[in-house]
Amino acid sequence: MAEGGTTLEYTPTWVVAVVCSVIVLISLSVERIIHFLGKYLKKKNQKPLFEALQKIKEELMLLGFISLLLTVLQNRIAKICIPEKLASKWLPCEKKEESSSTTAHFQTLLDSFIPGTARRLLAEASASTCATGKVPLLSTTALHHLHIFIFVLAVVHVAFCALTILLGGAKIHQWRYWEEWIVKRNYDTERVITKFTQVQDHEFIRGRFSMNSALVGWWLSFFKQFYASVTKADYEALRLGFIMTHCKGNPKFNFYKYMIRALEADFKKVVGISWYLWLFVVIFLLLNISGWHAYFWISFVPFILLLAVGTKLEHVICQLAHEVAEKHIAIAGDLVVRPSDDHFWFNRPKLVLLLIHIIMFQNSFELAFFFWIWVQYGFDSCIMGEIGYVIPRLVIGAFIQFFSSYSTLPLYAIVTQMGSSFKKEIFQEHIQEGLVGWAKHAKKTKGFRKAANGSSAQGSTTTHGSGHEVHKETTPLAVELTEIGETESAMEEGNAGGIAREQISHGHK
């Protein structure tokens, strides 16, 4: 008989069998649900969402490993002793003589699910092997609570990311009708070329070029994100700018479907928990000191970042409008903006996705921590904090969740396409696979070319008479590499239509 309760030596075999059966049944059910969901996504050709599901499975595997690690090492960690004076510093709650309310609440909660669990954990926690004046580094009860919090954090993050994508996707869905309206318009080539457009009377330019200073431009961009962040005129102008820059030969290119494919591809990056996000968790847990109200101040970090990202994305649209309005009074044809990386922070449009990832994770952390404290210790717990600090945190969290779906995500979906280059999602999946194969072949052949050039140079320096033979042997290789180099140049220039046609022609051959 051990201190923690009855061991398997004296536990009825039918109890062990029933408990194992229930655990295995639940695990297999979850695994089958994920498996069939993956098959459904592959059947619907939703490869980006399928890859996002694979990312979720990786996170679940990581959680399983963390759970196993905590379970195996909990007794050893509890046996590590530190001075009692050191353990009384940087506490989330001020230490009192008797803290029976929290213990009673926790014991009642656990006993309602697993009878005797709370008593066992508390018994293990109270059994200390440390000498006088020392205490365990982390009790078994605290380890159990930390274990639950990590699981809750991961689940809440994945759920909130999915909710943001679903709500944002519903907002973006209305752009499909704009795309269909633009494509269905009958363009008369001669009329388009000879038609003159007054730039400052254009709906896309009006209200943006009348800014007298850069500060006013940023100020208006800040407020623009709260109402009509992307209008029909914005969509039409940005769409045309993208097509004229990257696929000029295909004016009926479906820009909406390209955006959706790119957004789905980005979702798999956002849903994961990267190493730097786990570092944030450690820092947040470190700063949770009584009297600091750290989580109240930390809640402003994603809030400020969200507003900064939305303002920047709106300002990119303003800069595109300014470029056209400053250079032209009237233009022949439709108004065309010129996408460029220069409009983004550090000339990196991908940085916006990183900031959105941080925003969503920090907001998930705030709300996960609140619900975990509420369920684990109760709303009146000292670790929850004063009500005057709790309510603003909840309001900020709800605002971030709603606003990121309603405004920031749609803005991100369209504005980040205004960079100097396009994403691989511009091609259909079968063309992407062909291009990947072509790139690998080009890389391999490039190595052969370097080796051939090296041997050619060595031969020409040693023997002048054999130079003609070396030239004849390397001519076919040089011709092949020249063709590949031309194709590579076309891809670097962003001529998507040319690459696609070349890929299809190679396929026919």
Coordinates of C-alpha atoms in Angstrom, one line a residue:
M1 CA 0.0 0.0 0.0
A2 CA 1.5 3.3 -1.1
E3 CA 1.0 6.8 0.4
G4 CA -1.1 8.0 -2.6
G5 CA -3.7 5.2 -2.3
T6 CA -4.3 1.7 -3.5
T7 CA -1.8 0.5 -6.2
L8 CA -2.6 -1.9 -9.1
E9 CA -1.5 -4.8 -6.9
Y10 CA -4.8 -4.4 -4.9
T11 CA -7.1 -2.9 -7.5
P12 CA -9.8 -5.2 -9.0
T13 CA -8.9 -6.3 -12.5
W14 CA -12.4 -5.4 -13.8
V15 CA -11.8 -1.8 -12.7
V16 CA -8.5 -1.6 -14.6
A17 CA -10.0 -3.2 -17.7
V18 CA -13.0 -0.8 -17.7
V19 CA -10.9 2.3 -17.2
C20 CA -8.5 1.3 -19.9
S21 CA -11.3 0.5 -22.3
V22 CA -12.9 3.9 -21.8
I23 CA -9.6 5.7 -22.3
V24 CA -8.8 3.7 -25.4
L25 CA -12.3 4.1 -26.8
I26 CA -12.2 7.9 -26.4
S27 CA -8.7 8.1 -28.0
L28 CA -9.6 5.9 -30.9
S29 CA -12.8 7.9 -31.5
V30 CA -10.9 11.2 -31.7
E31 CA -8.3 9.6 -34.0
R32 CA -11.0 8.3 -36.3
I33 CA -12.8 11.7 -36.4
I34 CA -9.6 13.4 -37.4
H35 CA -8.8 10.7 -40.0
F36 CA -12.2 11.0 -41.7
L37 CA -12.1 14.8 -41.6
G38 CA -8.7 14.5 -43.4
K39 CA -10.2 12.2 -46.0
Y40 CA -13.1 14.6 -46.5
L41 CA -10.7 17.6 -47.0
K42 CA -8.6 15.6 -49.5
K43 CA -11.7 14.6 -51.4
K44 CA -12.8 18.2 -51.6
N45 CA -9.3 19.2 -52.8
Q46 CA -8.8 21.3 -49.7
K47 CA -5.1 20.6 -49.4
P48 CA -4.2 23.8 -47.4
L49 CA -6.9 22.9 -44.8
F50 CA -5.7 19.3 -44.8
E51 CA -2.2 20.5 -44.0
A52 CA -3.6 22.7 -41.2
L53 CA -5.3 19.5 -39.8
Q54 CA -1.9 17.8 -40.0
K55 CA -0.5 20.7 -38.0
I56 CA -3.2 20.3 -35.4
K57 CA -2.3 16.6 -35.1
E58 CA 1.4 17.6 -34.6
E59 CA 0.3 19.9 -31.7
L60 CA -1.7 17.0 -30.2
M61 CA 1.3 14.8 -30.4
L62 CA 3.4 17.5 -28.7
L63 CA 0.7 17.8 -25.9
G64 CA 0.8 14.1 -25.5
F65 CA 4.6 14.1 -25.1
I66 CA 4.4 17.0 -22.6
S67 CA 1.7 15.1 -20.7
L68 CA 3.9 12.0 -20.6
L69 CA 6.9 13.9 -19.5
L70 CA 5.0 15.6 -16.6
T71 CA 3.5 12.3 -15.5
V72 CA 6.9 10.4 -15.5
L73 CA 8.9 13.2 -13.8
Q74 CA 6.3 14.5 -11.4
N75 CA 7.6 12.5 -8.4
R76 CA 11.2 13.4 -9.1
I77 CA 10.4 17.1 -9.5
A78 CA 8.5 17.0 -6.2
K79 CA 11.5 15.6 -4.5
I80 CA 13.7 18.5 -5.5
C81 CA 14.0 20.8 -2.5
I82 CA 14.7 24.5 -2.3
P83 CA 15.1 26.9 0.7
E84 CA 11.7 27.9 2.2
K85 CA 12.8 31.6 2.0
L86 CA 13.3 31.3 -1.8
A87 CA 10.0 29.6 -2.2
S88 CA 8.2 32.5 -0.6
K89 CA 9.2 35.1 -3.2
W90 CA 7.4 36.0 -6.4
L91 CA 4.1 34.4 -5.4
P92 CA 0.9 34.9 -7.4
C93 CA -1.0 35.2 -4.1
E94 CA 0.1 36.4 -0.8
K95 CA 0.7 33.6 1.6
K96 CA -1.8 33.2 4.4
E97 CA -1.9 31.1 7.5
E98 CA -4.7 28.9 6.3
S99 CA -6.0 28.7 2.7
S100 CA -8.8 26.2 3.1
S101 CA -11.3 27.9 0.6
T102 CA -9.2 27.2 -2.5
T103 CA -8.3 23.7 -1.4
A104 CA -12.0 22.9 -0.6
H105 CA -13.1 24.3 -4.0
F106 CA -10.5 22.3 -5.9
Q107 CA -11.3 19.1 -3.9
T108 CA -15.0 19.4 -4.6
L109 CA -14.4 20.0 -8.3
L110 CA -12.2 17.0 -8.8
D111 CA -14.3 14.7 -6.6
S112 CA -17.3 15.5 -8.8
F113 CA -15.4 14.0 -11.8
I114 CA -13.1 11.4 -10.2
P115 CA -13.9 10.5 -6.6
G116 CA -10.8 10.5 -4.4
T117 CA -8.5 12.2 -6.9
A118 CA -8.3 15.5 -5.0
R119 CA -7.6 13.7 -1.7
R120 CA -4.8 11.6 -3.4
L121 CA -3.2 14.7 -4.9
L122 CA -3.3 16.7 -1.7
A123 CA -2.0 13.7 0.2
E124 CA 0.9 13.5 -2.2
A125 CA 1.5 17.2 -2.0
S126 CA 1.6 17.2 1.8
A127 CA 4.0 14.3 2.0
S128 CA 7.4 16.1 1.8
T129 CA 10.8 14.4 1.9
C130 CA 12.6 17.7 2.3
A131 CA 14.6 18.6 5.4
T132 CA 13.6 21.3 7.9
G133 CA 13.7 24.7 6.3
K134 CA 13.2 23.4 2.8
V135 CA 10.2 22.8 0.6
P136 CA 9.6 20.9 -2.7
L137 CA 10.4 22.8 -5.9
L138 CA 6.9 22.1 -7.3
S139 CA 4.3 20.0 -5.6
T140 CA 2.4 17.2 -7.3
T141 CA -0.8 19.2 -7.1
A142 CA 0.8 22.2 -8.8
L143 CA 2.2 20.0 -11.5
H144 CA -1.2 18.6 -12.1
H145 CA -2.7 22.1 -12.4
L146 CA 0.1 23.2 -14.8
H147 CA -0.6 20.0 -16.9
I148 CA -4.2 21.0 -17.3
F149 CA -3.4 24.6 -18.1
I150 CA -1.1 23.6 -21.0
F151 CA -3.8 21.4 -22.5
V152 CA -6.5 24.1 -22.1
L153 CA -4.2 26.7 -23.7
A154 CA -3.5 24.6 -26.8
V155 CA -7.2 23.7 -27.3
V156 CA -8.4 27.3 -26.9
H157 CA -5.8 28.5 -29.3
V158 CA -6.8 26.1 -32.0
A159 CA -10.5 26.7 -31.4
F160 CA -10.1 30.5 -31.5
C161 CA -7.9 30.4 -34.7
A162 CA -10.6 28.2 -36.4
L163 CA -13.3 30.6 -35.2
T164 CA -11.4 33.6 -36.6
I165 CA -10.9 32.0 -40.0
L166 CA -14.6 31.0 -40.1
L167 CA -15.9 34.5 -39.2
G168 CA -13.3 36.2 -41.4
G169 CA -14.1 33.8 -44.3
A170 CA -17.8 34.7 -44.0
K171 CA -16.8 38.4 -44.3
I172 CA -14.6 37.7 -47.3
H173 CA -17.3 35.6 -48.9
Q174 CA -19.1 38.7 -50.1
W175 CA -16.1 39.6 -52.3
R176 CA -17.0 36.6 -54.5
Y177 CA -20.0 38.5 -55.8
W178 CA -17.6 41.5 -56.6
E179 CA -15.3 39.1 -58.5
E180 CA -18.2 37.6 -60.5
W181 CA -19.5 41.1 -61.3
I182 CA -16.1 42.3 -62.6
V183 CA -15.5 39.1 -64.7
K184 CA -19.0 39.3 -66.3
R185 CA -18.5 42.9 -67.4
N186 CA -18.0 43.0 -71.2
Y187 CA -14.7 44.7 -71.9
D188 CA -14.3 46.5 -75.2
T189 CA -10.5 46.6 -75.8
E190 CA -10.5 49.8 -77.9
R191 CA -12.9 51.6 -75.5
V192 CA -10.8 50.7 -72.5
I193 CA -7.6 52.0 -74.2
T194 CA -9.1 55.2 -75.3
K195 CA -11.2 55.9 -72.2
F196 CA -9.8 58.6 -70.0
T197 CA -10.3 58.5 -66.2
Q198 CA -9.9 61.6 -64.0
V199 CA -7.7 60.2 -61.2
Q200 CA -8.9 62.4 -58.3
D201 CA -12.6 61.8 -59.3
H202 CA -12.1 58.0 -59.0
E203 CA -13.8 56.4 -56.1
F204 CA -10.7 54.6 -55.0
I205 CA -8.7 57.9 -54.9
R206 CA -11.3 60.2 -53.6
G207 CA -10.9 60.9 -49.9
R208 CA -7.4 59.5 -49.9
F209 CA -5.3 61.9 -51.9
S210 CA -6.6 65.0 -50.1
M211 CA -4.4 64.3 -47.2
N212 CA -2.0 67.2 -46.4
S213 CA 0.5 65.4 -44.3
A214 CA 1.8 61.9 -43.5
L215 CA 0.4 62.2 -40.0
V216 CA -3.1 62.9 -41.3
G217 CA -2.8 59.9 -43.6
W218 CA -1.9 57.6 -40.7
W219 CA -4.8 59.1 -38.6
L220 CA -7.4 58.5 -41.3
S221 CA -6.0 55.0 -41.9
F222 CA -6.4 54.2 -38.2
F223 CA -10.2 55.1 -38.3
K224 CA -10.8 53.5 -41.7
Q225 CA -10.2 50.0 -40.3
F226 CA -13.3 50.4 -38.1
Y227 CA -15.8 51.0 -41.0
A228 CA -15.8 49.7 -44.6
S229 CA -12.2 48.5 -44.3
V230 CA -12.4 47.1 -47.9
T231 CA -14.9 48.6 -50.3
K232 CA -15.8 47.4 -53.8
A233 CA -13.7 50.2 -55.3
D234 CA -10.7 49.0 -53.2
Y235 CA -11.2 45.4 -54.3
E236 CA -11.5 46.3 -58.0
A237 CA -8.4 48.6 -57.9
L238 CA -6.2 46.1 -56.0
R239 CA -7.4 43.2 -58.1
L240 CA -6.5 45.0 -61.3
G241 CA -3.1 46.1 -60.0
F242 CA -2.3 42.5 -59.0
I243 CA -3.4 41.1 -62.4
M244 CA -1.6 43.7 -64.5
T245 CA 1.6 43.1 -62.5
H246 CA 1.8 39.4 -62.2
C247 CA -0.5 37.8 -64.8
K248 CA -1.1 40.5 -67.4
G249 CA -2.0 37.9 -70.1
N250 CA -5.0 36.7 -68.2
P251 CA -7.4 39.7 -67.4
K252 CA -10.1 37.3 -66.2
F253 CA -7.9 35.7 -63.6
N254 CA -9.9 34.7 -60.6
F255 CA -8.3 36.8 -57.9
Y256 CA -10.9 35.8 -55.3
K257 CA -10.1 32.1 -55.5
Y258 CA -6.4 32.9 -55.3
M259 CA -6.9 34.9 -52.1
I260 CA -8.8 32.1 -50.5
R261 CA -6.1 29.5 -51.4
A262 CA -3.5 31.8 -50.0
L263 CA -5.5 32.4 -46.8
E264 CA -6.0 28.7 -46.3
A265 CA -2.3 28.1 -46.7
D266 CA -1.5 30.8 -44.1
F267 CA -4.0 29.2 -41.7
K268 CA -1.8 26.2 -41.1
K269 CA 1.0 28.5 -40.0
V270 CA -1.2 30.5 -37.6
V271 CA -2.8 27.4 -36.0
G272 CA 0.5 26.0 -34.7
I273 CA 2.3 27.0 -31.5
S274 CA 5.9 27.9 -32.4
W275 CA 8.8 27.9 -30.0
Y276 CA 8.7 31.7 -29.5
L277 CA 5.1 31.5 -28.4
W278 CA 6.0 28.9 -25.8
L279 CA 8.7 31.4 -24.7
F280 CA 5.9 34.0 -24.3
V281 CA 4.0 31.5 -22.1
V282 CA 7.0 31.1 -19.8
I283 CA 7.5 34.9 -19.5
F284 CA 3.8 35.5 -18.8
L285 CA 3.8 32.8 -16.1
L286 CA 7.0 34.4 -14.6
L287 CA 5.4 37.9 -14.4
N288 CA 2.2 36.7 -12.6
I289 CA 3.2 38.1 -9.3
S290 CA 0.8 39.3 -6.6
G291 CA 0.1 43.0 -6.8
W292 CA 1.6 43.5 -10.3
H293 CA -1.6 42.8 -12.2
A294 CA 0.6 41.6 -15.0
Y295 CA -2.1 39.9 -17.0
F296 CA -4.1 43.2 -17.1
W297 CA -1.2 45.0 -18.7
I298 CA -0.3 42.1 -20.9
S299 CA -3.8 42.1 -22.4
F300 CA -3.0 45.5 -24.0
V301 CA -0.1 44.0 -26.0
P302 CA -2.3 42.1 -28.6
F303 CA -4.8 45.0 -28.5
I304 CA -2.2 47.5 -29.5
L305 CA -0.6 45.2 -32.1
L306 CA -4.0 44.5 -33.6
L307 CA -4.8 48.2 -34.1
A308 CA -1.2 48.8 -35.4
V309 CA -1.5 46.0 -38.0
G310 CA -5.0 47.2 -39.2
T311 CA -3.7 50.8 -39.5
K312 CA -0.7 49.7 -41.5
L313 CA -2.7 47.6 -43.9
E314 CA -5.1 50.5 -44.5
H315 CA -2.1 52.8 -45.0
V316 CA -0.7 50.5 -47.7
I317 CA -3.9 51.1 -49.7
C318 CA -3.5 54.8 -49.1
Q319 CA 0.1 54.7 -50.4
L320 CA -1.0 52.8 -53.5
A321 CA -3.6 55.4 -54.2
H322 CA -1.1 58.2 -53.6
E323 CA 1.4 56.8 -56.1
V324 CA -1.2 56.9 -58.8
A325 CA -2.7 60.3 -57.9
E326 CA 0.7 62.0 -57.6
K327 CA 1.9 60.9 -61.0
H328 CA -1.3 61.3 -63.1
I329 CA -4.1 63.8 -63.5
A330 CA -6.0 61.7 -66.0
I331 CA -5.1 58.2 -67.3
A332 CA -6.2 56.2 -70.4
G333 CA -8.0 53.1 -69.4
D334 CA -8.7 51.8 -65.9
L335 CA -6.8 52.9 -62.9
V336 CA -3.9 50.6 -62.1
V337 CA -2.0 50.5 -58.9
R338 CA 1.6 49.1 -58.7
P339 CA 2.2 46.5 -55.9
S340 CA 5.5 46.8 -54.1
D341 CA 7.2 45.4 -51.0
D342 CA 8.3 49.0 -50.2
H343 CA 4.9 49.7 -48.6
F344 CA 5.3 47.1 -45.9
W345 CA 7.4 47.1 -42.7
F346 CA 11.0 46.3 -43.5
N347 CA 9.9 45.5 -47.0
R348 CA 8.5 42.1 -45.8
P349 CA 4.7 41.5 -46.2
K350 CA 5.2 38.1 -44.4
L351 CA 5.9 40.1 -41.2
V352 CA 2.2 40.9 -41.0
L353 CA 1.3 37.2 -40.7
L354 CA 3.8 36.8 -37.9
L355 CA 2.2 39.7 -36.0
I356 CA -1.3 38.2 -36.5
H357 CA 0.0 34.9 -35.2
I358 CA 1.3 36.5 -32.0
I359 CA -1.9 38.5 -31.6
M360 CA -4.1 35.5 -31.8
F361 CA -2.0 33.4 -29.5
Q362 CA -1.7 36.1 -26.8
N363 CA -5.4 36.6 -26.9
S364 CA -6.0 32.9 -26.7
F365 CA -3.6 32.8 -23.7
E366 CA -5.5 35.5 -21.9
L367 CA -8.9 33.9 -22.3
A368 CA -7.6 30.3 -21.7
F369 CA -5.9 31.5 -18.4
F370 CA -9.1 33.2 -17.3
F371 CA -11.3 30.1 -17.9
W372 CA -8.7 27.8 -16.4
I373 CA -8.5 29.9 -13.2
W374 CA -12.3 30.1 -13.0
V375 CA -12.8 26.4 -13.2
Q376 CA -9.7 25.3 -11.2
Y377 CA -9.8 27.8 -8.3
G378 CA -13.0 29.7 -8.6
F379 CA -13.9 33.3 -9.6
D380 CA -13.1 34.6 -6.1
S381 CA -9.6 33.2 -6.1
C382 CA -6.7 35.6 -5.4
I383 CA -4.9 34.5 -8.5
M384 CA -7.9 35.7 -10.6
G385 CA -7.3 39.3 -9.5
E386 CA -9.6 42.1 -8.6
I387 CA -12.9 42.4 -10.6
G388 CA -11.8 45.9 -11.8
Y389 CA -8.9 44.2 -13.7
V390 CA -10.7 41.1 -14.8
I391 CA -13.6 42.7 -16.6
P392 CA -11.4 44.9 -18.9
R393 CA -9.4 41.9 -19.8
L394 CA -12.5 40.0 -20.9
V395 CA -13.8 43.0 -22.9
I396 CA -10.4 43.4 -24.6
G397 CA -10.2 39.7 -25.4
A398 CA -13.7 39.7 -26.9
F399 CA -13.0 42.8 -29.0
I400 CA -9.8 41.3 -30.4
Q401 CA -11.6 38.1 -31.3
F402 CA -14.4 39.9 -33.1
F403 CA -12.3 42.7 -34.7
S404 CA -9.6 40.4 -36.0
S405 CA -12.3 38.4 -37.8
Y406 CA -14.4 41.3 -39.0
S407 CA -11.6 43.7 -40.2
T408 CA -8.0 42.7 -39.8
L409 CA -8.2 39.2 -41.4
P410 CA -10.0 40.5 -44.6
L411 CA -7.6 43.4 -44.8
Y412 CA -4.7 41.0 -44.5
A413 CA -6.1 38.6 -47.1
I414 CA -6.1 41.3 -49.9
V415 CA -3.5 43.8 -48.9
T416 CA -0.6 41.3 -48.5
Q417 CA -1.1 40.4 -52.1
M418 CA 0.1 43.9 -53.0
G419 CA 3.8 42.8 -52.5
S420 CA 6.4 42.7 -55.3
S421 CA 5.9 38.9 -55.7
F422 CA 3.1 36.5 -55.8
K423 CA 2.5 33.3 -53.7
K424 CA 2.7 29.8 -55.1
E425 CA -1.1 29.5 -54.6
I426 CA -1.5 31.5 -57.8
F427 CA -1.1 28.1 -59.6
Q428 CA -3.5 25.2 -59.3
E429 CA -2.3 22.3 -57.3
H430 CA -1.2 20.1 -60.2
I431 CA 0.8 23.0 -61.7
Q432 CA 2.4 23.6 -58.3
E433 CA 3.6 20.0 -58.2
G434 CA 5.0 20.3 -61.7
L435 CA 6.9 23.5 -60.8
V436 CA 8.3 21.9 -57.7
G437 CA 9.6 19.0 -59.8
W438 CA 11.0 21.4 -62.4
A439 CA 12.8 23.5 -59.7
K440 CA 14.4 20.3 -58.2
H441 CA 15.6 19.3 -61.7
A442 CA 16.9 22.8 -62.4
K443 CA 18.8 22.8 -59.2
K444 CA 20.4 19.4 -59.9
T445 CA 21.3 20.4 -63.5
K446 CA 22.8 23.7 -62.2
G447 CA 25.2 21.6 -60.2
F448 CA 26.1 19.6 -63.3
R449 CA 26.7 22.8 -65.2
K450 CA 29.2 24.1 -62.5
A451 CA 31.0 20.8 -62.6
A452 CA 31.1 20.8 -66.4
N453 CA 32.3 24.4 -66.5
G454 CA 35.0 23.6 -64.0
S455 CA 36.3 20.7 -66.0
S456 CA 36.1 22.7 -69.2
A457 CA 38.2 25.5 -67.7
Q458 CA 40.8 23.1 -66.4
G459 CA 41.1 21.4 -69.8
S460 CA 41.5 24.7 -71.7
T461 CA 44.3 25.8 -69.4
T462 CA 46.3 22.6 -69.7
T463 CA 45.9 21.7 -73.4
H464 CA 45.2 24.2 -76.2
G465 CA 44.7 21.6 -78.9
S466 CA 41.9 19.8 -77.1
G467 CA 39.8 23.0 -76.6
H468 CA 37.6 22.2 -79.6
E469 CA 36.7 18.7 -78.3
V470 CA 35.7 20.1 -74.9
H471 CA 33.5 22.6 -76.6
K472 CA 31.7 20.0 -78.6
E473 CA 31.1 17.7 -75.6
T474 CA 29.6 20.5 -73.4
T475 CA 27.4 22.1 -76.1
P476 CA 24.2 20.0 -75.5
L477 CA 24.5 20.6 -71.7
A478 CA 24.9 24.3 -72.2
V479 CA 21.9 24.5 -74.5
E480 CA 19.7 22.6 -72.0
L481 CA 20.9 24.8 -69.1
T482 CA 20.2 27.9 -71.2
E483 CA 16.6 26.9 -71.7
I484 CA 16.2 26.2 -68.0
G485 CA 17.8 29.6 -67.2
E486 CA 15.3 31.4 -69.4
T487 CA 12.4 29.6 -67.7
E488 CA 13.9 30.6 -64.3
S489 CA 14.1 34.2 -65.3
A490 CA 10.5 34.2 -66.4
M491 CA 9.5 32.9 -62.9
E492 CA 11.6 35.5 -61.2
E493 CA 9.8 38.2 -63.2
G494 CA 6.5 36.9 -61.9
N495 CA 5.0 36.1 -65.3
A496 CA 2.6 33.6 -64.0
G497 CA 0.7 33.1 -67.2
G498 CA 3.9 32.4 -69.2
I499 CA 5.1 29.8 -66.7
A500 CA 1.7 28.1 -66.6
R501 CA 1.6 27.9 -70.4
E502 CA 5.1 26.6 -70.6
Q503 CA 4.4 23.9 -67.9
I504 CA 1.3 22.8 -69.8
S505 CA 3.2 22.6 -73.1
H506 CA 5.9 20.4 -71.4
G507 CA 3.1 18.2 -70.1
H508 CA 1.7 17.7 -73.6
K509 CA 5.1 16.8 -75.0

